[in-house]
Short mmCIF file of C-alpha atoms and ligand atoms in Angstrom, two decimals:
data_model
loop_
_atom_site.label_atom_id
_atom_site.label_comp_id
_atom_site.label_asym_id
_atom_site.label_seq_id
_atom_site.Cartn_x
_atom_site.Cartn_y
_atom_site.Cartn_z
CA MET A 1 6.85 0.18 29.86
CA PRO A 2 5.59 -3.41 29.99
CA LEU A 3 6.25 -5.20 26.69
CA ASP A 4 2.58 -5.80 25.94
CA GLN A 5 1.35 -2.30 26.79
CA LYS A 6 -1.08 -0.84 24.29
CA PRO A 7 0.17 2.15 22.35
CA ALA A 8 -2.09 5.21 22.52
CA SER A 9 -4.15 5.75 19.40
CA ASP A 10 -3.42 9.00 17.59
CA LYS A 11 -6.27 8.45 15.12
CA ASN A 12 -9.28 9.29 17.25
CA ASP A 13 -10.40 9.38 20.83
CA LEU A 14 -11.24 5.66 21.03
CA PRO A 15 -8.26 3.88 22.56
CA LEU A 16 -6.94 0.80 20.76
CA MET A 17 -8.11 -2.56 22.12
CA THR A 18 -6.20 -5.77 22.61
CA MET A 19 -7.22 -9.04 20.93
CA GLU A 20 -8.58 -10.23 24.27
CA GLU A 21 -10.86 -7.21 24.55
CA GLY A 22 -12.54 -7.55 21.20
CA ILE A 23 -12.14 -7.57 17.42
CA VAL A 24 -9.21 -5.36 16.49
CA LEU A 25 -8.99 -3.43 13.25
CA PHE A 26 -5.52 -4.55 12.18
CA HIS A 27 -3.14 -7.30 13.22
CA PRO A 28 0.20 -8.33 11.70
CA HIS A 29 0.28 -11.71 10.00
CA MET A 30 3.17 -13.77 11.35
CA PRO A 31 3.96 -16.64 9.00
CA GLU A 32 4.40 -20.05 10.61
CA ARG A 33 8.09 -20.30 9.76
CA GLY A 34 8.88 -16.62 10.27
CA ALA A 35 10.61 -16.93 13.65
CA GLU A 36 12.61 -19.95 12.46
CA TYR A 37 13.87 -18.21 9.31
CA VAL A 38 14.74 -15.03 11.18
CA ALA A 39 16.55 -17.00 13.92
CA HIS A 40 18.52 -18.87 11.29
CA THR A 41 19.50 -15.61 9.61
CA LEU A 42 20.67 -14.15 12.92
CA GLY A 43 23.22 -16.95 13.12
CA THR A 44 24.67 -16.30 9.66
CA ARG A 45 27.27 -13.90 8.40
CA TRP A 46 24.69 -11.75 6.62
CA ILE A 47 22.08 -9.89 8.63
CA GLY A 48 22.14 -6.74 6.48
CA GLN A 49 21.57 -6.98 2.72
CA GLY A 50 22.78 -10.40 1.60
CA PRO A 51 21.60 -13.65 -0.01
CA LYS A 52 18.16 -13.63 1.62
CA VAL A 53 17.36 -10.29 -0.01
CA ASP A 54 18.36 -11.74 -3.39
CA ALA A 55 16.25 -14.84 -2.74
CA PHE A 56 13.30 -12.71 -1.66
CA GLU A 57 13.47 -10.67 -4.86
CA ARG A 58 13.62 -13.83 -7.03
CA GLU A 59 10.77 -15.52 -5.18
CA PHE A 60 8.61 -12.42 -5.20
CA ARG A 61 9.05 -11.91 -8.93
CA ALA A 62 8.21 -15.53 -9.73
CA ARG A 63 5.30 -16.02 -7.35
CA LEU A 64 3.62 -12.70 -8.12
CA ARG A 65 4.31 -12.86 -11.87
CA GLN A 66 5.98 -9.47 -11.92
CA ALA A 67 6.94 -8.11 -15.34
CA GLY A 68 10.41 -6.80 -14.60
CA PRO A 69 13.26 -6.54 -12.10
CA CYS A 70 12.31 -6.48 -8.42
CA LEU A 71 14.28 -4.44 -5.93
CA ALA A 72 13.71 -5.00 -2.21
CA VAL A 73 14.04 -1.88 -0.08
CA GLY A 74 13.61 -0.68 3.48
CA SER A 75 10.04 0.59 3.12
CA GLY A 76 7.31 1.33 0.62
CA THR A 77 8.24 4.98 1.00
CA ASP A 78 11.79 4.15 -0.12
CA ALA A 79 10.38 2.31 -3.13
CA LEU A 80 8.30 5.33 -4.12
CA HIS A 81 11.21 7.71 -3.70
CA LEU A 82 13.34 5.47 -5.92
CA ALA A 83 10.55 5.17 -8.49
CA TYR A 84 10.26 8.95 -8.70
CA LEU A 85 14.02 9.29 -9.20
CA LEU A 86 14.09 6.55 -11.83
CA ALA A 87 11.16 8.16 -13.63
CA GLY A 88 13.31 11.27 -13.98
CA ILE A 89 11.13 13.47 -11.78
CA GLY A 90 13.11 16.49 -10.66
CA PRO A 91 12.76 19.84 -8.93
CA GLY A 92 9.82 21.85 -10.22
CA ASP A 93 8.22 18.94 -12.08
CA GLU A 94 4.49 18.50 -11.63
CA VAL A 95 3.17 15.07 -10.76
CA ALA A 96 -0.54 14.19 -10.83
CA THR A 97 -1.16 12.23 -7.66
CA PRO A 98 -4.02 11.17 -5.39
CA LEU A 99 -5.40 13.56 -2.83
CA PHE A 100 -6.60 10.64 -0.75
CA THR A 101 -3.72 8.40 0.22
CA CYS A 102 -1.06 7.79 2.81
CA THR A 103 1.17 10.87 2.98
CA ALA A 104 4.03 8.50 2.07
CA THR A 105 2.80 8.58 -1.53
CA ASN A 106 3.38 12.30 -1.77
CA LEU A 107 6.12 13.21 0.72
CA PRO A 108 8.97 11.83 -1.45
CA LEU A 109 7.85 14.22 -4.20
CA LEU A 110 8.49 17.11 -1.81
CA TYR A 111 11.91 15.65 -1.00
CA ILE A 112 12.76 15.79 -4.69
CA GLY A 113 11.42 19.34 -4.98
CA ALA A 114 8.63 18.20 -7.30
CA ILE A 115 5.10 19.56 -7.11
CA PRO A 116 2.29 17.13 -6.26
CA ARG A 117 -0.85 18.11 -8.16
CA PHE A 118 -3.67 16.56 -6.17
CA VAL A 119 -6.43 14.72 -8.00
CA ASP A 120 -9.86 14.23 -6.43
CA VAL A 121 -11.24 10.79 -5.48
CA ASP A 122 -13.74 8.72 -7.34
CA PRO A 123 -16.58 8.72 -4.80
CA VAL A 124 -17.47 5.08 -5.51
CA THR A 125 -14.01 3.52 -5.16
CA LEU A 126 -11.99 6.22 -3.31
CA ASN A 127 -9.37 5.65 -6.01
CA ILE A 128 -8.19 8.50 -8.19
CA SER A 129 -10.98 10.09 -10.26
CA VAL A 130 -10.25 9.52 -13.94
CA GLU A 131 -12.31 12.60 -14.87
CA ASP A 132 -10.35 14.86 -12.54
CA LEU A 133 -7.08 13.25 -13.65
CA ALA A 134 -7.84 14.07 -17.29
CA ARG A 135 -8.41 17.70 -16.22
CA LYS A 136 -5.24 17.95 -14.12
CA VAL A 137 -2.71 16.33 -16.48
CA GLY A 138 -1.10 18.70 -18.94
CA PRO A 139 2.15 19.61 -20.66
CA LYS A 140 3.90 20.27 -17.33
CA THR A 141 2.98 16.85 -15.88
CA LYS A 142 5.96 14.54 -15.61
CA ALA A 143 4.21 11.42 -14.28
CA ILE A 144 0.94 10.03 -12.95
CA VAL A 145 0.83 8.33 -9.55
CA VAL A 146 -2.11 6.13 -8.61
CA VAL A 147 -2.98 4.23 -5.43
CA HIS A 148 -5.15 1.13 -5.44
CA TYR A 149 -7.05 2.12 -2.32
CA GLY A 150 -7.73 -0.79 0.00
CA GLY A 151 -6.57 -3.19 -2.72
CA LEU A 152 -9.13 -2.31 -5.40
CA PRO A 153 -7.27 -1.69 -8.67
CA CYS A 154 -7.76 1.73 -10.27
CA ASP A 155 -9.30 2.19 -13.73
CA MET A 156 -6.02 1.28 -15.39
CA ASP A 157 -7.18 1.32 -19.04
CA GLU A 158 -8.46 4.85 -18.70
CA ILE A 159 -5.39 5.98 -16.72
CA HIS A 160 -2.99 4.46 -19.24
CA ALA A 161 -4.88 6.17 -22.07
CA ILE A 162 -4.31 9.56 -20.39
CA ALA A 163 -0.64 8.72 -19.77
CA ARG A 164 -0.16 7.67 -23.40
CA ARG A 165 -1.77 10.87 -24.63
CA TRP A 166 0.88 12.90 -22.78
CA GLY A 167 3.74 10.40 -23.14
CA ILE A 168 4.33 10.11 -19.39
CA PRO A 169 4.84 7.11 -17.08
CA VAL A 170 2.39 5.70 -14.56
CA ILE A 171 3.70 4.87 -11.11
CA GLU A 172 1.46 2.53 -9.14
CA ASP A 173 1.46 2.74 -5.37
CA ALA A 174 0.36 -0.83 -4.70
CA ALA A 175 0.98 -0.68 -0.95
CA HIS A 176 -2.55 -2.10 -0.48
CA ALA A 177 -2.76 -4.18 -3.62
CA LEU A 178 -0.45 -7.16 -3.32
CA GLY A 179 -2.32 -10.02 -4.98
CA GLY A 180 -4.71 -7.78 -6.90
CA ALA A 181 -5.19 -8.03 -10.65
CA TYR A 182 -6.62 -6.06 -13.55
CA ASP A 183 -7.89 -7.57 -16.76
CA GLY A 184 -6.30 -10.89 -15.82
CA LYS A 185 -2.87 -9.33 -15.27
CA PRO A 186 -1.35 -9.14 -11.78
CA VAL A 187 -0.68 -5.76 -10.25
CA GLY A 188 3.01 -5.17 -10.90
CA ALA A 189 2.76 -6.17 -14.56
CA LEU A 190 0.67 -3.20 -15.69
CA SER A 191 2.61 0.07 -15.53
CA GLU A 192 6.16 1.37 -15.82
CA PHE A 193 6.68 1.31 -12.03
CA THR A 194 4.91 -0.43 -9.16
CA MET A 195 5.76 -0.27 -5.50
CA TYR A 196 4.72 -2.49 -2.59
CA SER A 197 4.87 -2.02 1.16
CA PHE A 198 5.73 -4.78 3.63
CA GLN A 199 5.07 -2.62 6.68
CA ALA A 200 3.79 -4.44 9.78
CA ILE A 201 0.10 -4.81 8.90
CA LYS A 202 0.31 -5.40 5.17
CA HIS A 203 -0.55 -8.73 3.45
CA LEU A 204 3.10 -9.68 3.68
CA THR A 205 5.43 -8.13 6.23
CA THR A 206 9.17 -7.83 6.67
CA GLY A 207 8.70 -5.72 9.82
CA ASP A 208 9.11 -2.69 7.63
CA GLY A 209 10.06 -3.04 4.01
CA GLY A 210 9.05 -2.49 0.45
CA LEU A 211 9.75 -3.44 -3.12
CA LEU A 212 9.95 -1.64 -6.42
CA THR A 213 9.37 -3.38 -9.72
CA PHE A 214 9.68 -1.76 -13.14
CA LYS A 215 9.23 -2.85 -16.71
CA ASP A 216 12.34 -1.26 -18.24
CA ALA A 217 15.07 -3.73 -17.29
CA SER A 218 17.77 -1.32 -18.51
CA LEU A 219 17.10 0.76 -15.37
CA GLU A 220 18.16 -2.09 -13.10
CA PRO A 221 21.87 -1.27 -12.67
CA LEU A 222 21.07 2.36 -11.84
CA ALA A 223 18.28 1.32 -9.47
CA ARG A 224 20.61 -1.07 -7.65
CA ARG A 225 23.31 1.56 -7.34
CA LEU A 226 20.88 4.20 -6.05
CA ARG A 227 19.66 1.71 -3.46
CA TRP A 228 23.11 1.57 -1.92
CA PHE A 229 24.83 4.97 -1.80
CA GLY A 230 25.42 4.98 -5.58
CA ILE A 231 27.95 2.15 -5.21
CA ASP A 232 28.03 -0.85 -7.55
CA ARG A 233 27.97 -3.60 -4.92
CA GLU A 234 29.00 -6.34 -7.31
CA ASP A 235 32.10 -4.46 -8.38
CA LYS A 236 32.83 -3.63 -4.79
CA GLN A 237 32.53 -7.24 -3.71
CA LYS A 238 34.92 -8.26 -6.46
CA GLY A 239 37.43 -6.14 -4.58
CA ILE A 240 37.40 -3.16 -6.90
CA TRP A 241 37.45 -0.62 -4.11
CA GLU A 242 38.25 2.33 -6.26
CA ASN A 243 34.88 2.28 -8.06
CA ASP A 244 33.50 5.75 -8.45
CA ILE A 245 30.17 7.13 -7.20
CA ARG A 246 28.50 9.14 -9.92
CA GLU A 247 24.95 9.41 -8.66
CA VAL A 248 23.52 10.55 -5.35
CA GLY A 249 22.38 7.24 -3.94
CA TYR A 250 21.03 6.61 -0.49
CA LYS A 251 20.57 3.66 1.84
CA TYR A 252 17.30 2.15 0.75
CA GLN A 253 18.05 -1.54 1.00
CA MET A 254 16.15 -4.33 2.77
CA THR A 255 18.03 -6.43 5.33
CA ASP A 256 18.38 -10.22 5.35
CA ILE A 257 16.51 -10.25 8.68
CA GLY A 258 13.50 -8.65 7.03
CA ALA A 259 13.88 -10.77 3.90
CA ALA A 260 13.88 -13.97 6.00
CA LEU A 261 10.49 -12.99 7.41
CA GLY A 262 9.36 -12.03 3.92
CA LEU A 263 10.39 -15.41 2.49
CA ALA A 264 8.36 -17.18 5.16
CA GLY A 265 5.40 -14.92 4.33
CA LEU A 266 5.74 -15.63 0.62
CA GLU A 267 5.55 -19.38 1.27
CA GLU A 268 2.04 -18.97 2.62
CA LEU A 269 0.96 -15.91 0.67
CA ASP A 270 -1.60 -17.86 -1.38
CA ARG A 271 -3.30 -18.94 1.84
CA THR A 272 -3.13 -15.45 3.33
CA LEU A 273 -4.68 -13.92 0.23
CA ALA A 274 -7.37 -16.59 0.02
CA HIS A 275 -8.30 -15.95 3.66
CA ARG A 276 -8.46 -12.19 3.23
CA LYS A 277 -10.43 -12.44 -0.01
CA ALA A 278 -12.93 -14.83 1.60
CA LEU A 279 -13.51 -12.33 4.42
CA TYR A 280 -13.94 -9.55 1.90
CA ARG A 281 -16.53 -11.56 -0.06
CA ARG A 282 -18.41 -12.34 3.14
CA TYR A 283 -18.61 -8.66 4.05
CA VAL A 284 -19.99 -7.95 0.59
CA GLU A 285 -22.59 -10.74 0.83
CA ARG A 286 -23.74 -9.55 4.24
CA LEU A 287 -23.63 -5.79 3.74
CA LYS A 288 -24.66 -5.21 0.13
CA GLY A 289 -27.92 -3.28 0.18
CA CYS A 290 -27.76 -2.65 3.94
CA PRO A 291 -29.56 0.64 4.70
CA GLY A 292 -27.33 3.55 5.69
CA LEU A 293 -24.14 2.37 4.03
CA ARG A 294 -22.46 1.78 0.72
CA ILE A 295 -19.55 -0.56 0.08
CA VAL A 296 -16.46 1.13 -1.37
CA ASP A 297 -16.14 -0.95 -4.52
CA ASP A 298 -17.38 -0.60 -8.08
CA PHE A 299 -17.45 -4.40 -8.60
CA ASP A 300 -15.91 -3.83 -12.02
CA PRO A 301 -15.31 -7.31 -13.50
CA ARG A 302 -11.88 -6.18 -14.79
CA LYS A 303 -10.68 -5.80 -11.21
CA GLU A 304 -9.62 -8.37 -8.68
CA HIS A 305 -9.59 -6.82 -5.21
CA ALA A 306 -6.52 -7.61 -3.09
CA ALA A 307 -8.61 -7.40 0.10
CA TRP A 308 -6.34 -5.31 2.26
CA LEU A 309 -9.11 -3.07 3.54
CA PHE A 310 -12.85 -3.44 3.64
CA SER A 311 -14.29 0.08 3.54
CA ILE A 312 -17.79 1.45 3.62
CA LEU A 313 -19.34 4.88 3.33
CA ALA A 314 -21.63 5.18 6.32
CA GLU A 315 -24.32 7.68 7.17
CA ARG A 316 -23.69 9.17 10.61
CA ARG A 317 -20.29 7.47 10.71
CA ARG A 318 -19.51 8.54 14.25
CA ASP A 319 -22.68 6.88 15.58
CA LEU A 320 -21.82 3.65 13.79
CA GLN A 321 -18.27 3.72 15.15
CA LEU A 322 -19.54 4.24 18.67
CA LYS A 323 -22.04 1.42 18.34
CA LEU A 324 -19.36 -0.93 17.02
CA ARG A 325 -17.09 0.08 19.87
CA GLU A 326 -19.80 -0.63 22.44
CA ARG A 327 -19.80 -4.15 21.03
CA ARG A 328 -16.00 -4.30 21.23
CA ILE A 329 -15.32 -3.91 17.55
CA GLU A 330 -12.70 -1.50 16.29
CA SER A 331 -13.21 0.52 13.12
CA GLY A 332 -11.44 3.56 11.76
CA GLN A 333 -9.76 5.52 9.00
CA THR A 334 -6.25 4.84 7.77
CA HIS A 335 -5.63 7.76 5.48
CA TYR A 336 -6.68 11.37 5.34
CA ARG A 337 -6.96 13.77 2.44
CA ASN A 338 -3.49 15.15 1.90
CA ASP A 339 -4.55 18.78 1.44
CA ARG A 340 -5.19 18.69 5.17
CA TYR A 341 -1.41 18.62 5.85
CA SER A 342 0.18 22.04 5.71
CA VAL A 343 3.47 20.55 4.50
CA PHE A 344 1.90 20.23 1.05
CA GLY A 345 0.85 23.88 1.05
CA GLN A 346 -2.13 23.18 -1.16
CA SER A 347 -5.77 23.95 -1.07
CA GLY A 348 -8.10 23.20 -3.91
CA HIS A 349 -11.58 22.26 -4.89
CA PHE A 350 -12.22 18.56 -4.34
CA PRO A 351 -15.99 18.10 -4.38
CA ASN A 352 -15.94 14.29 -4.36
CA MET A 353 -13.62 14.13 -1.38
CA ASP A 354 -15.83 16.66 0.42
CA LYS A 355 -18.78 14.31 -0.09
CA VAL A 356 -17.14 11.20 1.36
CA ASP A 357 -14.84 12.75 3.94
CA ASP A 358 -17.16 12.21 6.90
CA ALA A 359 -18.41 8.85 5.71
CA TYR A 360 -15.59 6.43 4.94
CA LEU A 361 -14.98 3.77 7.53
CA ILE A 362 -12.76 0.69 7.62
CA LEU A 363 -13.86 -2.56 9.22
CA PRO A 364 -11.55 -5.32 10.55
CA LEU A 365 -9.99 -7.59 7.92
CA HIS A 366 -6.92 -9.67 8.77
CA THR A 367 -5.79 -13.22 9.39
CA LYS A 368 -6.56 -13.20 13.12
CA ILE A 369 -10.27 -13.15 12.39
CA GLY A 370 -12.48 -15.51 10.40
CA ILE A 371 -15.93 -15.65 8.85
CA ALA A 372 -17.53 -15.88 12.33
CA GLU A 373 -16.09 -12.50 13.37
CA VAL A 374 -17.14 -10.92 10.08
CA ASP A 375 -20.65 -12.26 10.68
CA THR A 376 -20.66 -10.80 14.19
CA ILE A 377 -19.62 -7.39 12.82
CA CYS A 378 -22.24 -7.54 10.06
CA ASP A 379 -24.96 -8.58 12.55
CA VAL A 380 -24.20 -5.53 14.69
CA ILE A 381 -24.26 -3.23 11.65
CA ARG A 382 -27.48 -4.72 10.31
CA GLU A 383 -29.22 -3.93 13.61
CA GLY A 384 -28.86 -0.28 12.60
CA TRP A 385 -27.23 2.62 14.43
C1 PLP B 1 -0.98 3.88 0.08
C2 PLP B 1 0.33 3.79 0.81
N1 PLP B 1 1.44 4.21 0.19
C3 PLP B 1 2.64 4.15 0.78
C4 PLP B 1 2.78 3.65 2.04
C5 PLP B 1 4.12 3.65 2.68
O1 PLP B 1 4.61 2.38 2.87
P1 PLP B 1 5.68 2.11 4.02
O2 PLP B 1 4.99 2.30 5.32
O3 PLP B 1 6.11 0.71 3.78
O4 PLP B 1 6.79 3.07 3.83
C6 PLP B 1 1.64 3.19 2.73
C7 PLP B 1 1.64 2.67 4.10
O5 PLP B 1 2.25 2.06 4.73
C8 PLP B 1 0.39 3.26 2.10
O6 PLP B 1 -0.73 2.85 2.72
#
């Protein structure tokens, strides 16, 4: 297959476009010094987990004002799996978790043998509904998982109040929310556990990768052992080869190749975030009040949106998508309600999700487009469909 061949879309029947053909929905952000840092790493002794991973963790913690230890891993999914283990979630435990999210939020719970208890969406934000959460959490609930959909922080005060009432931890899936904030505090400094994803099209990429941060620093040695087979790497590197393995660890670590790209991305993260947030604001300016659509945002002043996705709820969504496509503009859905996947074996009553299911639509937002492209997209939408 030629190197630049387009992959087939599995999301809908509209094939993916190239950048030459129009305005694409997603595009990876390659930092200016990414290739240089990766090439340098390839010439060193460490291409697996080594000093670049350590440097990435230190830099990430400092730049993003994280509250506790930061552990770089192979994917956001790895980070969630580790978080669930560290939170003590085990077989048969119930976990209150979003219905509307990437399946990666919920699949690691099945791996552990835990039971995801799906919570309906808030129809304004597509985040977890606080009202439904309050109904679903009970004495059997071991933890609450929330996802900041698109980068818009959830109602954290209300969620923490429910968690406190039941004495259970909150695990934030911040795969979309790098650079978001709530009540002046950065995401990652709010709850017991927060995970990030550095998958290809996220704000910051390491090819694939993720990071887990947690407030309880006493968990760090266990977290580091679990990340690497259950082995204490420091002891091992001191030459103590007989060190025991007491926990079932796995291979969750990031590589120095990925970390090199991540370090280059961190250097320009402020610029990346500023760009994305400017595009987000422009969409809001141009589309607020536009007939036939509603912006997915509650504009709550406590929340700073991380601008990973710009989403709308559109009347006759399919017609709008087709019109956009005629004008060479991609749009789409990234996630689907998880009760749709038989692996979860769940059906329930989710009236809010039912209302928005045929309406939510994502518009392009990435560093390969600027204000002019956002204006073009908004002009097309404002013509009506
Ligand atoms: C909300 C959410 N959670 C978790 C993940 C999983 O992250 P990763 O792909 O890095 O494993 C993703 C997507 O990538 C996501 O969008």
